[in-house]
Amino acid sequence: MRASPLLLLLLAAPAVGEPTASKPTLASVEARVFDRQKGAIVTMEESSDAYGMNSDAVILVKLQGTYQSEKPLTLKLVVSAPKESSEATGDSPGWKVTQTKTLEVLSEDGNTQVPFLVPYRCASAVKVTVTLTGPGVKGSKTLDTSFPCAE
């Protein structure tokens, strides 16, 4: 007995609420500087203030793959720096910032960029960890960087 074309089509279709297309993954994580005075993303050298004042850190997370579901993906960002002492900032306490975003849809072309904005605090060792979770999806990436200030 042969199955009808309609039955085959129904069997091949994803269930309602299930993710569609290619499985999303974390492609990269980048740290940049947003200069509030200029209203632009710049390098630290181009920043209006060499001590990071009037600036924010932009963490840009690039995702690959497509996704559309009633069950959203969760993108969690943790940015931290240990306690340290320097000529530019003196004694600085360690700090940690955590942010979470939910994503129900990713770009149809398979490339999505998600920005996070965190306070810019001078630190020679900054750890950025991004975790992507959702139905059938789990991954993380870490970026070791610095938020430099003039010495």
C-alpha atoms as one frame of an Amber mdcrd trajectory, in Angstrom:
protein
   0.000   0.000   0.000   1.379   3.409  -1.002   0.957   6.499   1.171  -0.840
   9.451  -0.364   1.186  12.611  -1.158  -0.877  14.563   1.398  -0.051  12.070
   4.156   3.655  12.259   3.297   3.522  16.054   3.408   1.825  16.023   6.822
   4.382  13.557   8.191   7.285  15.704   6.950   5.926  19.000   8.365   7.280
  20.150  11.743   4.903  20.056  14.690   3.398  23.359  15.831   5.784  25.145
  18.189   8.815  23.140  17.036  11.950  24.964  15.812  12.349  25.220  12.056
  15.333  25.022   9.683  19.004  24.810  10.736  20.024  24.522  14.382  21.287
  27.869  15.745  24.845  28.118  17.077  27.062  30.820  18.567  29.423  32.009
  15.824  31.401  34.736  17.636  31.517  37.272  20.447  33.081  40.743  20.029
  33.607  43.641  22.434  33.468  47.235  21.183  33.103  50.727  22.686  30.085
  53.019  22.348  31.066  56.679  22.778  28.027  58.515  24.176  29.375  61.942
  23.171  29.901  60.924  19.532  26.886  58.607  19.449  28.954  55.977  17.658
  30.787  52.705  18.071  34.512  53.515  18.106  37.854  52.038  19.081  39.130
  52.926  22.557  41.759  55.132  20.901  38.981  57.119  19.188  36.918  57.484
  22.377  36.214  61.000  23.675  37.579  60.029  27.100  40.730  57.957  27.603
  39.398  56.677  30.950  36.211  55.145  29.539  33.942  57.740  31.106  30.899
  58.583  28.999  31.309  55.205  27.261  29.612  51.828  27.275  30.861  48.431
  26.178  28.947  46.880  23.298  29.079  43.103  23.300  28.061  41.851  19.871
  26.989  38.201  19.713  26.784  36.636  16.260  24.497  33.628  15.778  24.363
  31.298  12.786  21.373  29.260  11.770  17.685  29.989  11.615  15.003  29.604
  14.253  11.317  30.323  14.682   9.303  28.838  17.507   6.785  29.586  20.214
   9.462  28.283  22.606  12.118  31.043  22.505  15.860  30.696  22.697  17.609
  32.250  25.694  20.843  34.187  25.235  22.631  34.862  28.535  25.594  37.225
  28.856  27.961  37.352  31.842  30.733  39.985  31.841  33.139  40.081  34.783
  36.490  41.451  35.915  38.531  40.601  39.020  39.616  43.076  41.681  42.757
  44.951  40.584  44.946  47.988  41.165  46.437  50.310  38.524  47.839  53.821
  38.193  44.890  54.910  36.046  42.090  53.688  38.278  43.678  53.005  41.668
  42.123  50.105  43.553  39.138  48.763  41.639  36.731  46.222  43.099  35.861
  43.257  40.937  32.565  43.483  39.096  30.055  41.301  37.278  27.158  42.113
  34.931  24.558  39.551  33.836  21.937  40.117  31.125  19.487  37.791  29.388
  17.563  38.125  26.122  14.882  35.869  24.659  14.811  35.253  20.917  11.742
  33.803  19.222  13.002  34.363  15.674  16.441  34.502  14.064  17.223  36.027
  10.678  16.019  34.044   7.667  19.450  34.305   6.001  21.059  32.417   8.898
  23.115  35.326  10.302  21.819  37.203  13.342  23.679  39.762  15.451  22.475
  40.493  18.978  23.902  43.525  20.842  24.262  43.870  24.598  25.150  47.189
  26.242  27.081  47.086  29.532  28.824  49.788  31.582  32.429  50.403  30.551
  34.636  49.913  33.609  38.403  49.986  33.202  39.859  46.526  33.695  42.909
  44.741  32.338  41.205  41.326  32.405  37.562  41.059  31.365  35.833  37.732
  30.806  32.763  37.654  28.560  30.714  34.440  28.530  27.657  33.946  26.327
  25.336  30.942  26.639  22.637  30.003  24.119  19.914  27.586  25.237  16.557
  26.469  23.905  14.711  23.404  22.595  17.505  21.117  21.359  20.050  23.962
  21.565  22.861  24.458  24.076  26.202  26.164  23.547  28.529  28.755  25.002
  31.465  30.929  23.988  33.972  32.869  26.061  35.949  35.977  25.134  38.920
  37.068  27.243  39.534  40.766  26.630  40.244  44.043  28.443  38.527  47.381
  28.879  41.654  49.564  28.802  42.059  53.092  30.126  44.905  55.567  29.804
  47.746  55.054  32.279
